[in-house]
Short mmCIF file of C-alpha atoms in Angstrom, two decimals:
data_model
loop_
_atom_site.label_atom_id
_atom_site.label_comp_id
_atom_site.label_asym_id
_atom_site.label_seq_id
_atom_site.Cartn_x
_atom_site.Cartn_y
_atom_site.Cartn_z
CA UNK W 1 -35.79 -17.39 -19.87
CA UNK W 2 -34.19 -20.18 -18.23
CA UNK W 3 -31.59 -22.53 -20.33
CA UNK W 4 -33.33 -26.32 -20.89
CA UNK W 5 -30.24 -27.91 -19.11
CA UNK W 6 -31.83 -25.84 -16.02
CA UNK W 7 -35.00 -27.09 -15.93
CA UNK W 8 -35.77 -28.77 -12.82
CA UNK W 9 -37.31 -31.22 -14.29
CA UNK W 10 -34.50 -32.91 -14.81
CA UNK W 11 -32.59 -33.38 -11.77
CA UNK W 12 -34.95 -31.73 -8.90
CA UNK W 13 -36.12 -34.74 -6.54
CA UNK W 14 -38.82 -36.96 -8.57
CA UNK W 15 -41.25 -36.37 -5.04
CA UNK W 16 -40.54 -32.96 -4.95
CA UNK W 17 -42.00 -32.92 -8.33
CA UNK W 18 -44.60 -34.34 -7.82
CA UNK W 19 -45.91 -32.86 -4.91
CA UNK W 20 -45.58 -29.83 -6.73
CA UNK W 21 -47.13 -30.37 -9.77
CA UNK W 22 -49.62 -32.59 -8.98
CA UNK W 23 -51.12 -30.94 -6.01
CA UNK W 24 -52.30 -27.82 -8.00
CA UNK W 25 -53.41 -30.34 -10.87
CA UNK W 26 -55.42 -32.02 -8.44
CA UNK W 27 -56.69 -28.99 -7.27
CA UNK W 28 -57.47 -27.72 -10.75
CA UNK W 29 -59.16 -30.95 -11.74
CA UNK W 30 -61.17 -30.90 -8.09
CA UNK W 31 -62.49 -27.71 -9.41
CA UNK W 32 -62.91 -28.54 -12.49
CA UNK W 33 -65.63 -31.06 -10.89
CA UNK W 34 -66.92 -29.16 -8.49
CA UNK W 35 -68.20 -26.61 -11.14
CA UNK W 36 -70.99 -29.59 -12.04
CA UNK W 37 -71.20 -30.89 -8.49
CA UNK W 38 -71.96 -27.23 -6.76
CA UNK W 39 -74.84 -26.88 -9.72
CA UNK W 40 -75.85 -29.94 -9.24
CA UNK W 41 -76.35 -29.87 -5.31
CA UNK W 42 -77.65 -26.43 -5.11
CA UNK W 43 -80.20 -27.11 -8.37
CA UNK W 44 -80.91 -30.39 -6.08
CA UNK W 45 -81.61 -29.02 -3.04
CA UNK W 46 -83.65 -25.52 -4.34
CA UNK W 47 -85.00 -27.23 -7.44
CA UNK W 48 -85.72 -30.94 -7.05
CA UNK W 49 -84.37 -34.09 -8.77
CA UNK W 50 -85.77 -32.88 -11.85
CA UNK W 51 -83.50 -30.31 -12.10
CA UNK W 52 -80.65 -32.79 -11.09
CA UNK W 53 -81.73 -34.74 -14.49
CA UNK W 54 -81.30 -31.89 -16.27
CA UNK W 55 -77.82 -31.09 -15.42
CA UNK W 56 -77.39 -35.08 -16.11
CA UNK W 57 -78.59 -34.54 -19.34
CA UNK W 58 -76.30 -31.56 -19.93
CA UNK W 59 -73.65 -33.33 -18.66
CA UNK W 60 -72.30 -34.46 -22.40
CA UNK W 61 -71.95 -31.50 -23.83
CA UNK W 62 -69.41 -30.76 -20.45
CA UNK W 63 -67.44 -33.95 -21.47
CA UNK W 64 -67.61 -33.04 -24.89
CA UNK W 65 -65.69 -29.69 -24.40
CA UNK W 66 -63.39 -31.18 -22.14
CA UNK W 67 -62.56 -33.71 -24.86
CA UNK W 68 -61.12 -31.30 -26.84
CA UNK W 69 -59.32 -29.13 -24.15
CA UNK W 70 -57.33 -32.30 -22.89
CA UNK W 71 -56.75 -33.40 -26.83
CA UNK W 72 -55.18 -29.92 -27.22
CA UNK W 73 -54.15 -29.47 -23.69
CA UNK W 74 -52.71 -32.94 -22.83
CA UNK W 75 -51.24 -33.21 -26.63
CA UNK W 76 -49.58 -29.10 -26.18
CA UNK W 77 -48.26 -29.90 -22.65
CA UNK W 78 -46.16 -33.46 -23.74
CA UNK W 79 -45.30 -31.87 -26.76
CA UNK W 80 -43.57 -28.70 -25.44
CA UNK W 81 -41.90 -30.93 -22.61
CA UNK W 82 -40.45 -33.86 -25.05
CA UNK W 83 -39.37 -30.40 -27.05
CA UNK W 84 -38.26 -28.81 -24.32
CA UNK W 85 -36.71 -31.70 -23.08
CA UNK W 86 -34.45 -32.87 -26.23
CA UNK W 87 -33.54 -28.83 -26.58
CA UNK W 88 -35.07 -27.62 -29.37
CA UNK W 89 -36.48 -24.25 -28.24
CA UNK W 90 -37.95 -22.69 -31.48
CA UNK W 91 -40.14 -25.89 -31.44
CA UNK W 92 -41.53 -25.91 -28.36
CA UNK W 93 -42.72 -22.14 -28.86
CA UNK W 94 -44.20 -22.89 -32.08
CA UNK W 95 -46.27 -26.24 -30.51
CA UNK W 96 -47.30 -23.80 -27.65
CA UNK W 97 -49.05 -21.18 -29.58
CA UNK W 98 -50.25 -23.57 -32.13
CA UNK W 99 -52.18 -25.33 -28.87
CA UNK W 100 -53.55 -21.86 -27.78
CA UNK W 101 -54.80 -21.02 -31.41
CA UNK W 102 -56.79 -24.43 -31.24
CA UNK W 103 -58.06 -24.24 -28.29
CA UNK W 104 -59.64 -20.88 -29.19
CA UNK W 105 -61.16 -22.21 -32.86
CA UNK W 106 -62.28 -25.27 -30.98
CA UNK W 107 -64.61 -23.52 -28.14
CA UNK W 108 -66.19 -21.03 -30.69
CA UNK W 109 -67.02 -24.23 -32.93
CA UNK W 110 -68.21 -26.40 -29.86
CA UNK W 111 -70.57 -22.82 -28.50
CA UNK W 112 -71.97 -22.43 -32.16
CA UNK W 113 -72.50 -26.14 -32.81
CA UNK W 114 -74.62 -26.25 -29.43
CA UNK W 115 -76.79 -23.58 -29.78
CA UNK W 116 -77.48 -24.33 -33.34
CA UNK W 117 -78.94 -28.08 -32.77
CA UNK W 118 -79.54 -27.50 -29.06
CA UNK W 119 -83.20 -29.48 -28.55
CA UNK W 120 -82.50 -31.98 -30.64
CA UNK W 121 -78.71 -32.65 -28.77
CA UNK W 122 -80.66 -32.90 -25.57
CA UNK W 123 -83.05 -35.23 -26.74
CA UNK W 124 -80.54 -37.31 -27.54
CA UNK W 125 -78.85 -37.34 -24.46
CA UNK W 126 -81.58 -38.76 -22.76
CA UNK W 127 -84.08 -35.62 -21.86
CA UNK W 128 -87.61 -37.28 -20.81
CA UNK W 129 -90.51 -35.00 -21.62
CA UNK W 130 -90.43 -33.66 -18.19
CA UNK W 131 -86.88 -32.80 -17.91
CA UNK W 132 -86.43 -31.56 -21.26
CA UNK W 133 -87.67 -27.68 -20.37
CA UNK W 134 -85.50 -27.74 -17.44
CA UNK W 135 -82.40 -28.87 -19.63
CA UNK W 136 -83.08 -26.18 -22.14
CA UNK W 137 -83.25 -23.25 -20.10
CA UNK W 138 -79.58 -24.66 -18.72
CA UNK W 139 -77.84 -25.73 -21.28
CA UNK W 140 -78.64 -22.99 -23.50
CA UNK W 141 -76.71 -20.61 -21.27
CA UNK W 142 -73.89 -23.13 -20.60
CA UNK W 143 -73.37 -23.60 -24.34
CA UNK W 144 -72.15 -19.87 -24.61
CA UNK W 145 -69.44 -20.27 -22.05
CA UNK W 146 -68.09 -23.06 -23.82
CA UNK W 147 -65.23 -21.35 -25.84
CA UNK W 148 -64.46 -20.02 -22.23
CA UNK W 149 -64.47 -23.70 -20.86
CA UNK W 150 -62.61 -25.43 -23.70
CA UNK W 151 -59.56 -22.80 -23.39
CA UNK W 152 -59.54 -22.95 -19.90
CA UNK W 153 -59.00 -26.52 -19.38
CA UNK W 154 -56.62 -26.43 -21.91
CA UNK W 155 -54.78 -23.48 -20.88
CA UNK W 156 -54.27 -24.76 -17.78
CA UNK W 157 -52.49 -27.96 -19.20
CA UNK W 158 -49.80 -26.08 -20.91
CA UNK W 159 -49.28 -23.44 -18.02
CA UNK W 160 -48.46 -25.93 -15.72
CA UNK W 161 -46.09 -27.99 -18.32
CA UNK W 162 -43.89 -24.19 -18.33
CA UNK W 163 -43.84 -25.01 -14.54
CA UNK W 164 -46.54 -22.55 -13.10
CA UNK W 165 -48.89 -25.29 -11.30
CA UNK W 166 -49.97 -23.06 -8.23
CA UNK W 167 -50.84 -20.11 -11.13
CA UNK W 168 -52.91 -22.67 -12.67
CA UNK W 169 -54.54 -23.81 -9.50
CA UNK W 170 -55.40 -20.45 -8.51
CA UNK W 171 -57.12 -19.63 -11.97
CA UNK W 172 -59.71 -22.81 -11.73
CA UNK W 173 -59.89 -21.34 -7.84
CA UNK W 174 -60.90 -18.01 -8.31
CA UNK W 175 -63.75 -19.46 -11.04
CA UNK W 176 -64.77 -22.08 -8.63
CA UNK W 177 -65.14 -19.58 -5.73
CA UNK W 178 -67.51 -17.13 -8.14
CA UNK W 179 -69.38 -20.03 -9.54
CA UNK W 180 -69.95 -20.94 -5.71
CA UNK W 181 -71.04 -17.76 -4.98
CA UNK W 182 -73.24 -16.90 -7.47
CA UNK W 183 -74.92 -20.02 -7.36
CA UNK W 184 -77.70 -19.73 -4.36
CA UNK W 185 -78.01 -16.01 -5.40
CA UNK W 186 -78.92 -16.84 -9.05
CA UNK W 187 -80.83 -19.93 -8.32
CA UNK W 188 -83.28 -17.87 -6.39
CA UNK W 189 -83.93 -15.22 -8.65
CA UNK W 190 -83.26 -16.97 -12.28
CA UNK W 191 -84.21 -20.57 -11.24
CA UNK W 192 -82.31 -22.87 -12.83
CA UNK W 193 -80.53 -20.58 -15.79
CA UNK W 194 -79.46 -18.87 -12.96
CA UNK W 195 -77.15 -21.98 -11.68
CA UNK W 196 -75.94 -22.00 -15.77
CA UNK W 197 -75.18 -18.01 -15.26
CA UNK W 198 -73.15 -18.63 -12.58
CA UNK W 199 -71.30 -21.44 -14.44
CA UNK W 200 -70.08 -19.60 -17.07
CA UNK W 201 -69.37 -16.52 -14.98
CA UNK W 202 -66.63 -18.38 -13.64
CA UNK W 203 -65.28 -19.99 -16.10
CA UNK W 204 -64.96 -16.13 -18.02
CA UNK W 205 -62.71 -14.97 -14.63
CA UNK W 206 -59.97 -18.35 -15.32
CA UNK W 207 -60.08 -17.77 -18.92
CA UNK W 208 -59.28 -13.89 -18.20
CA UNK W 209 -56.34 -14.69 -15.62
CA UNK W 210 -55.40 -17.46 -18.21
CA UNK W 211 -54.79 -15.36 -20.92
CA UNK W 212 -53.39 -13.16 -18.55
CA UNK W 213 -49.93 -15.50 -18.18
CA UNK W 214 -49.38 -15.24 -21.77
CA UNK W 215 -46.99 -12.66 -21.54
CA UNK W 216 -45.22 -14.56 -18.17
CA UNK W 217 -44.58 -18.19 -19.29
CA UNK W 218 -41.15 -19.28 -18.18
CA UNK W 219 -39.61 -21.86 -20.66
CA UNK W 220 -41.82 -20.38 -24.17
CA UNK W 221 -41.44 -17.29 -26.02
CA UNK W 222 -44.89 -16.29 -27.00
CA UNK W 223 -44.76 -14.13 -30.08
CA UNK W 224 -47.27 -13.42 -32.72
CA UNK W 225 -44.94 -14.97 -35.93
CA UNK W 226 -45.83 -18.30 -33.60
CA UNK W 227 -49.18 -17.79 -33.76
CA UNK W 228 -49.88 -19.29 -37.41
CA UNK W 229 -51.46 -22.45 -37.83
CA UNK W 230 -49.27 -25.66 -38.82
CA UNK W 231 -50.91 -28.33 -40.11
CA UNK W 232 -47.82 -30.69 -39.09
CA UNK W 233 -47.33 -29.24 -35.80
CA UNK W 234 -50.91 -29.21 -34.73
CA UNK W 235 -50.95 -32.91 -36.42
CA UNK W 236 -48.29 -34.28 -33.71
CA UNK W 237 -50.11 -32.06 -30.97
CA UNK W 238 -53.54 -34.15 -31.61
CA UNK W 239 -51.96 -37.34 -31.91
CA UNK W 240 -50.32 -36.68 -28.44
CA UNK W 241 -53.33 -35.99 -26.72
CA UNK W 242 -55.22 -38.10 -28.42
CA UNK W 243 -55.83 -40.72 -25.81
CA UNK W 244 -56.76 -37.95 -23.28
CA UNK W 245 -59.20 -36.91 -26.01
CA UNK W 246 -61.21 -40.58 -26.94
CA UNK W 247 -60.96 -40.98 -22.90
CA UNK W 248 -63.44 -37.86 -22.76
CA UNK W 249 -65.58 -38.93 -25.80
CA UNK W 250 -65.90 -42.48 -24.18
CA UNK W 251 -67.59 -41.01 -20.85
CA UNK W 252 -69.63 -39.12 -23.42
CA UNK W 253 -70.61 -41.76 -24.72
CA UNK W 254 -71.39 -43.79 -21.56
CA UNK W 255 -73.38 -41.12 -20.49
CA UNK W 256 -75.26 -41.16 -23.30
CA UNK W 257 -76.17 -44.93 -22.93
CA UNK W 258 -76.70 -44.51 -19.53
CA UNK W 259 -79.26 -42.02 -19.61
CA UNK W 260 -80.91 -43.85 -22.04
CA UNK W 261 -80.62 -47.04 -20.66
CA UNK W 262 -82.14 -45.87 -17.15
CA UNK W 263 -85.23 -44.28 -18.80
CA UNK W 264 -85.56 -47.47 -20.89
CA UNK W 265 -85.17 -49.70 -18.09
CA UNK W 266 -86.24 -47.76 -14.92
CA UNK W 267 -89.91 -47.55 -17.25
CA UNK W 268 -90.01 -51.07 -17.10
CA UNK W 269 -89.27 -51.27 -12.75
CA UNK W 270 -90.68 -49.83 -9.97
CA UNK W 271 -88.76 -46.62 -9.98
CA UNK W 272 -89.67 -44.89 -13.37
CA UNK W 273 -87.83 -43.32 -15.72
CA UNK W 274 -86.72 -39.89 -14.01
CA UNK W 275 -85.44 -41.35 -11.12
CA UNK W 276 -83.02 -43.35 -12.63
CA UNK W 277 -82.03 -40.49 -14.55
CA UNK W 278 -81.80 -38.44 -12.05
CA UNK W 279 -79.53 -40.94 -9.47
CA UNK W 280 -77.17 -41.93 -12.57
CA UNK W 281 -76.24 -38.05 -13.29
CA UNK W 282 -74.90 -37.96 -8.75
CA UNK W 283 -73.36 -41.37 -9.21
CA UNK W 284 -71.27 -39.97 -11.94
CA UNK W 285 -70.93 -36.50 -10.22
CA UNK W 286 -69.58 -38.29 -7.05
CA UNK W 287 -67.36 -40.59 -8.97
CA UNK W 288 -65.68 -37.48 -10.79
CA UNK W 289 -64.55 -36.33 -6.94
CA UNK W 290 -62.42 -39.04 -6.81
CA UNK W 291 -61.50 -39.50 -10.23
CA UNK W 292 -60.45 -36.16 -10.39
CA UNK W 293 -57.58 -36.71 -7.86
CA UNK W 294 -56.89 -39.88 -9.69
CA UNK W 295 -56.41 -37.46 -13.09
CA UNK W 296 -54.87 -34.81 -11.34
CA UNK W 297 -51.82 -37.26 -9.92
CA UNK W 298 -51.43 -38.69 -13.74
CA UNK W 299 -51.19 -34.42 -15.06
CA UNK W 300 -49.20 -33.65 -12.43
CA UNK W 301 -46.56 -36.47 -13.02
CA UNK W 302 -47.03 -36.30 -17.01
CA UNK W 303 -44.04 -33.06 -17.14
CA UNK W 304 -41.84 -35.01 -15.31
CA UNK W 305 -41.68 -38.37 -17.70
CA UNK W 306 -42.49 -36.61 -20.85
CA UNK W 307 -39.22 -34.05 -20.47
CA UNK W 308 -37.20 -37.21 -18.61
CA UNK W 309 -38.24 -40.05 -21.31
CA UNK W 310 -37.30 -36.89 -23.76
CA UNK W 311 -34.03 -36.22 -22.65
CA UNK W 312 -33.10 -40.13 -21.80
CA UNK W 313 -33.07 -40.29 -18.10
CA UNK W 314 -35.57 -43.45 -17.77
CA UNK W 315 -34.75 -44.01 -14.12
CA UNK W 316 -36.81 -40.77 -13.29
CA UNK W 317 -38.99 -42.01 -15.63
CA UNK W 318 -40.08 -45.32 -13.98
CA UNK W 319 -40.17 -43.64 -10.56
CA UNK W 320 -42.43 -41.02 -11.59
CA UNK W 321 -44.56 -43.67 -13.41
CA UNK W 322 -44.79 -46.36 -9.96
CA UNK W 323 -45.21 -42.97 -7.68
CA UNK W 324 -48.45 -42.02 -8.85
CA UNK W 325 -49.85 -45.25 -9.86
CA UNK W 326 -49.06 -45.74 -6.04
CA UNK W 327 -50.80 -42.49 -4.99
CA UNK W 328 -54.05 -42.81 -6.72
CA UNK W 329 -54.43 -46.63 -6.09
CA UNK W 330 -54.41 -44.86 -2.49
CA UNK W 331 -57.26 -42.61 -3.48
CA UNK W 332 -59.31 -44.48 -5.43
CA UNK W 333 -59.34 -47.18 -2.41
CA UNK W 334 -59.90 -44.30 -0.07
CA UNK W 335 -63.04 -43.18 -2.31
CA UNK W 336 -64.58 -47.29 -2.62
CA UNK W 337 -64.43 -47.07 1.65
CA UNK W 338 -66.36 -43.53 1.74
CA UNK W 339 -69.13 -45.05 -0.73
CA UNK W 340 -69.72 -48.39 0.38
CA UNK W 341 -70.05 -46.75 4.37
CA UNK W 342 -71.96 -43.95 3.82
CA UNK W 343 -74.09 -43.90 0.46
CA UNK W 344 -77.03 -42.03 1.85
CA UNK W 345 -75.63 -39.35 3.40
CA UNK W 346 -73.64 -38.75 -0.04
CA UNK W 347 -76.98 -38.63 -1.75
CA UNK W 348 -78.49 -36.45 0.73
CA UNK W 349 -76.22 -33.70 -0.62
CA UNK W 350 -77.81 -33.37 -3.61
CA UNK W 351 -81.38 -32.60 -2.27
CA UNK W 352 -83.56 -34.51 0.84
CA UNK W 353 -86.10 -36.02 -1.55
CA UNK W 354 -89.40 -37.37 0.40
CA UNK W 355 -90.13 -40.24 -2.30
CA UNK W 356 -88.69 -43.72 -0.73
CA UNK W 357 -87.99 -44.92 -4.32
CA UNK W 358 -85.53 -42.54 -5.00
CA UNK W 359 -83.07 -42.68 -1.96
CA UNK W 360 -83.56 -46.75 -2.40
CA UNK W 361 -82.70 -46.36 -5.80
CA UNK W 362 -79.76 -44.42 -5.64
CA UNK W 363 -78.31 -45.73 -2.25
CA UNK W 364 -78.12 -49.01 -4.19
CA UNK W 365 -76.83 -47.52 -7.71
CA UNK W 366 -73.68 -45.64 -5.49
CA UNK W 367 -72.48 -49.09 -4.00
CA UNK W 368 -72.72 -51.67 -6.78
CA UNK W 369 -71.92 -49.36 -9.87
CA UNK W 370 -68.58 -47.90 -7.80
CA UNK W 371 -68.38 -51.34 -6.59
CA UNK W 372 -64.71 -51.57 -8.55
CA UNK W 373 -63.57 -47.88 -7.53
CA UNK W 374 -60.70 -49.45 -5.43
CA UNK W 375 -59.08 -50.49 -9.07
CA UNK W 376 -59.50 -46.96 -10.62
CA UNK W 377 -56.05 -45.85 -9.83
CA UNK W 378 -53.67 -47.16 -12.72
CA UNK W 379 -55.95 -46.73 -15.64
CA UNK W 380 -55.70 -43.16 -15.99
CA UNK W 381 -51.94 -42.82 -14.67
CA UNK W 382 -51.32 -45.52 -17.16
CA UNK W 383 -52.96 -43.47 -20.64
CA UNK W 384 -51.23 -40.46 -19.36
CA UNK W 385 -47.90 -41.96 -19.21
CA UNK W 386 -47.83 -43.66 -22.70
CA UNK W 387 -49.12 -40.51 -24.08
CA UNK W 388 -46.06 -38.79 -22.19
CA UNK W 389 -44.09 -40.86 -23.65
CA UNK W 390 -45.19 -40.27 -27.04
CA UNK W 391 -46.90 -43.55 -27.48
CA UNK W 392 -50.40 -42.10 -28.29
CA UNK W 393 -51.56 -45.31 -29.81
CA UNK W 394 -51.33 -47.45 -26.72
CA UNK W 395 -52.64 -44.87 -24.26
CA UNK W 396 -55.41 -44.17 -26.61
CA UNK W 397 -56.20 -47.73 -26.43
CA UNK W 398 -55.95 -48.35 -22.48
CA UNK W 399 -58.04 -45.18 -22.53
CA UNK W 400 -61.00 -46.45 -24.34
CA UNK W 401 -60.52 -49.84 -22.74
CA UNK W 402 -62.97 -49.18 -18.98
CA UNK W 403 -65.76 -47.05 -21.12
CA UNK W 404 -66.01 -48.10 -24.49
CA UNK W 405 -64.62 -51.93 -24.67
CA UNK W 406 -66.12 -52.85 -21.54
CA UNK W 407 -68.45 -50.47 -19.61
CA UNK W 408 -70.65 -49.78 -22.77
CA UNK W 409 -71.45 -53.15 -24.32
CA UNK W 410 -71.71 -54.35 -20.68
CA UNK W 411 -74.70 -51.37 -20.33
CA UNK W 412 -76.33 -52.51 -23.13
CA UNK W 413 -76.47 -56.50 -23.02
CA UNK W 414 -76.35 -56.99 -19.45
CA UNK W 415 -79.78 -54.88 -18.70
CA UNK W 416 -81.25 -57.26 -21.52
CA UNK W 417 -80.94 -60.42 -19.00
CA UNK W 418 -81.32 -58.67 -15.44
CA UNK W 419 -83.25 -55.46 -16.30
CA UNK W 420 -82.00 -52.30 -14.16
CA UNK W 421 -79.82 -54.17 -12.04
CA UNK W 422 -78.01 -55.42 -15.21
CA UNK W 423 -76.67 -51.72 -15.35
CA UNK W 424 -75.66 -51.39 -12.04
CA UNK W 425 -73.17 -54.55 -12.00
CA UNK W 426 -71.69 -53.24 -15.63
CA UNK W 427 -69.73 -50.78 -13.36
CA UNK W 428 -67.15 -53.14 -11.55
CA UNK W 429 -66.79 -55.57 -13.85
CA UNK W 430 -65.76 -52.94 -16.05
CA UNK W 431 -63.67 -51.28 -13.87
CA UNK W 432 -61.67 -54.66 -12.50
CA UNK W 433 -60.91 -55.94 -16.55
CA UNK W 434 -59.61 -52.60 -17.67
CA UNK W 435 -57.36 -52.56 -14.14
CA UNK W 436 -56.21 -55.75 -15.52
CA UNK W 437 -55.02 -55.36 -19.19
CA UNK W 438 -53.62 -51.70 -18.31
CA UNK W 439 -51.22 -53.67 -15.77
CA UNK W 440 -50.35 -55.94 -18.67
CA UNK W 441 -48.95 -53.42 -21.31
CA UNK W 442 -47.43 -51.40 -18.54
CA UNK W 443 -45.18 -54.60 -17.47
CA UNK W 444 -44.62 -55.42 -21.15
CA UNK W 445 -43.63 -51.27 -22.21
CA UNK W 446 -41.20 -51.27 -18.40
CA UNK W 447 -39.37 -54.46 -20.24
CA UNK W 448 -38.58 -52.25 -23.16
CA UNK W 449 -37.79 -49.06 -21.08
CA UNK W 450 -35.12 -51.22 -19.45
CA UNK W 451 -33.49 -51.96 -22.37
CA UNK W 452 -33.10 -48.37 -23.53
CA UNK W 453 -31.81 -47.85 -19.54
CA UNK W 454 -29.16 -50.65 -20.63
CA UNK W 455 -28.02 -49.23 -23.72
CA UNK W 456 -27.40 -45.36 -21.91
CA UNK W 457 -25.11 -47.30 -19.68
CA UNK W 458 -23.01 -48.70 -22.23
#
């Protein structure tokens, strides 16, 4: 096992770093997306756009899961590094398999939750009476794979954090590529269970290569003495990844309203209540293809200032930080281009409907709701470097500050004035007030990092 005053971490190049650890974390995350996205097109295209609100409607319990694989994931993955990072070994080992405990209790709760109050979740979520049998037959299946789901996602946090980013990337690979696979195959014989089938297929092959690297992590000695749950360490694990966690619950919870707010609202206009539904679930698939490059470039540089910030060297820490706040402005500004030029041929992916209504609908949803995508860049880079840093608090708070302080009182009141439009501009003003106030704390917190750089130099 390699000494902590090895790590590269440390001293390797801060671009070399993150090249390397953020390109498989963007690829996991990609995949991570693309699991919904590939269901979502095929179900689309060999279903119709009632199937598409179905997956929409499903969509909350995906968030849900995730919620809690990032709380434990994100929260494991700083605190092994800060550990790591300030050389206390025992620690870190104990944080580690307290994270992979969690994760495990966590899915099986989430699967048995689900399944238990499964009709009336749905219903909730915004299922119309149309869409509802479509939903059930899908998410019933998907709800079984969730214990797989939660402890992949999480997994995958802290095996990249022991510096095994390309492992990780190959595990969400190697489900993605089944899930693919099965998909049209499935579809055609199962319908639309088949597309949840295929889902959770997948996600069983990364949890099985996950649990795999147990025995091959790097930096953490994986024993079963470790493996006993501590109420103290798990406490400081949560409170880590907390931000990452209410950041989840928030797009739960905007999807929620959203779903609800389009069948309220579409009723009322031309376009009718399943159509709406239906558009909101792609806007919010196509948005996660971007976002999840955006996420991916705040995981991958997350190691890097969590062990630096640990161990005092806040140079590295403030280049890490401006790197990828640079690199996903970049992205998110490459995604706002793609959108605003070609909205119907996006659509298009996710079936050819014949009904004029619905490609009007949704050509005009993709451009004015992802009107503010340019801005999406520093939010998330931002909540993953406080938490990094161990200030959960703040990057809790810029977390919830684009979905729940702005996007969903903005969902609710301005729809009351302008009626389904009122929805669609919610999305940038949302997105360019949270890009605002995350720039402020960030100057403000760089102030104080300065003056810890001044005192090392003394």
């Amino acid at each position: 096992m390699t000494e902590n005053k090895g790590n590269p971490l440390g001293y390797e190049k801060v671009t070399t770093l993150m090249l390397k650890f953020a390109i498989p974390s963007i690829i996991a995350m990609l995949v991570s997306a693309i699991y919904n996205i590939v269901d979502q097109i095929f179900i689309g295209n060999m279903i119709g756009y009632h199937g598409n609100a179905a997956t929409n409607v499903a969509f909350p319990l995906t968030t849900i899961s995730l919620a809690f694989s990032l709380l434990i994931g994100t929260g494991g993955a700083a605190k092994q590094n800060l550990l790591l990072g300030a050389k206390k070994q025992e620690q870190a080992n104990r944080a580690t398999c307290n994270s992979i405990l969690m994760l495990v209790v966590c899915g099986v709760v989430l699967g048995t939750i689900t399944l238990i109050f499964l009709k009336p979740l749905l219903v909730f979520f915004g299922a119309t009476k149309d869409v509802l049998p479509y939903a059930l037959d899908y998410t019933g299946i998907i709800a079984i794979g969730l214990p797989f789901a939660t402890a992949v996602t999480g997994l995958n946090h802290l095996i990249r954090a022991d510096g095994s980013p390309t492992y990780s990337m190959i595990s969400m690979v190697s489900g993605a590529v089944v899930n693919t696979v099965c998909d049209p195959v499935f579809i055609k014989f199962w319908g639309i269970k088949g597309a949840a089938i295929a889902t959770v297929l997948g996600q069983f092959v990364s949890f099985v290569m996950n649990i795999m690297y147990l025995r091959k992590f790097k930096h953490i000695e994986i024993k079963r003495e470790y493996f006993r749950f501590d109420i103290k360490i798990s406490g400081s694990i949560c409170i880590l990844g907390i931000a990452s966690f209410f950041n989840q619950l928030a797009m739960t919870l905007v999807q929620i309203v959203m779903n609800n707010s389009m069948t309220t609202y579409g009723k009322q206009s031309v376009y009718g209540s399943d159509i709406p539904l239906a558009c909101s679930g792609i806007v919010m698939k196509v948005s996660m293809i971007f976002m999840a490059v955006v996420i991916g470039i705040a995981q991958g540089h997350q190691p890097i200032v969590s062990f630096n910030y640990g161990a005092g060297k806040y140079k590295r820490v403030k280049e890490a930080y401006l790197k990828a706040v640079l690199t996903a402005t970049i992205v998110s500004t490459t995604g706002f281009i793609l959108l605003q030029l070609f909205p119907e041929q996006i659509l298009s992916l996710f079936g050819k409907e014949n009904d004029p209504a619905y490609l009007r609908f949704g050509v005009r949803l993709l451009k004015i709701f992802l009107m503010g995508m340019a801005l999406n860049g520093i939010q998330p880079v931002t909540t993953t470097f406080f938490t990094a840093i161990g200030k959960a608090i703040k990057g809790t708070f810029i977390a919830l500050t684009r979905q729940v302080i702005f996007l969903v009182p903005l969902v609710i009141l301005l729809p009351m004035f302008f009626g389904i439009d009122g929805i669609m501009y919610a999305g940038p003003i949302a997105d360019t007030s949270a890009f605002l106030l995350a720039i402020i704390l960030v100057v403000f917190d760089f102030r104080r990092i300065r003056r810890l750089e001044i005192e090392n130099e003394k």
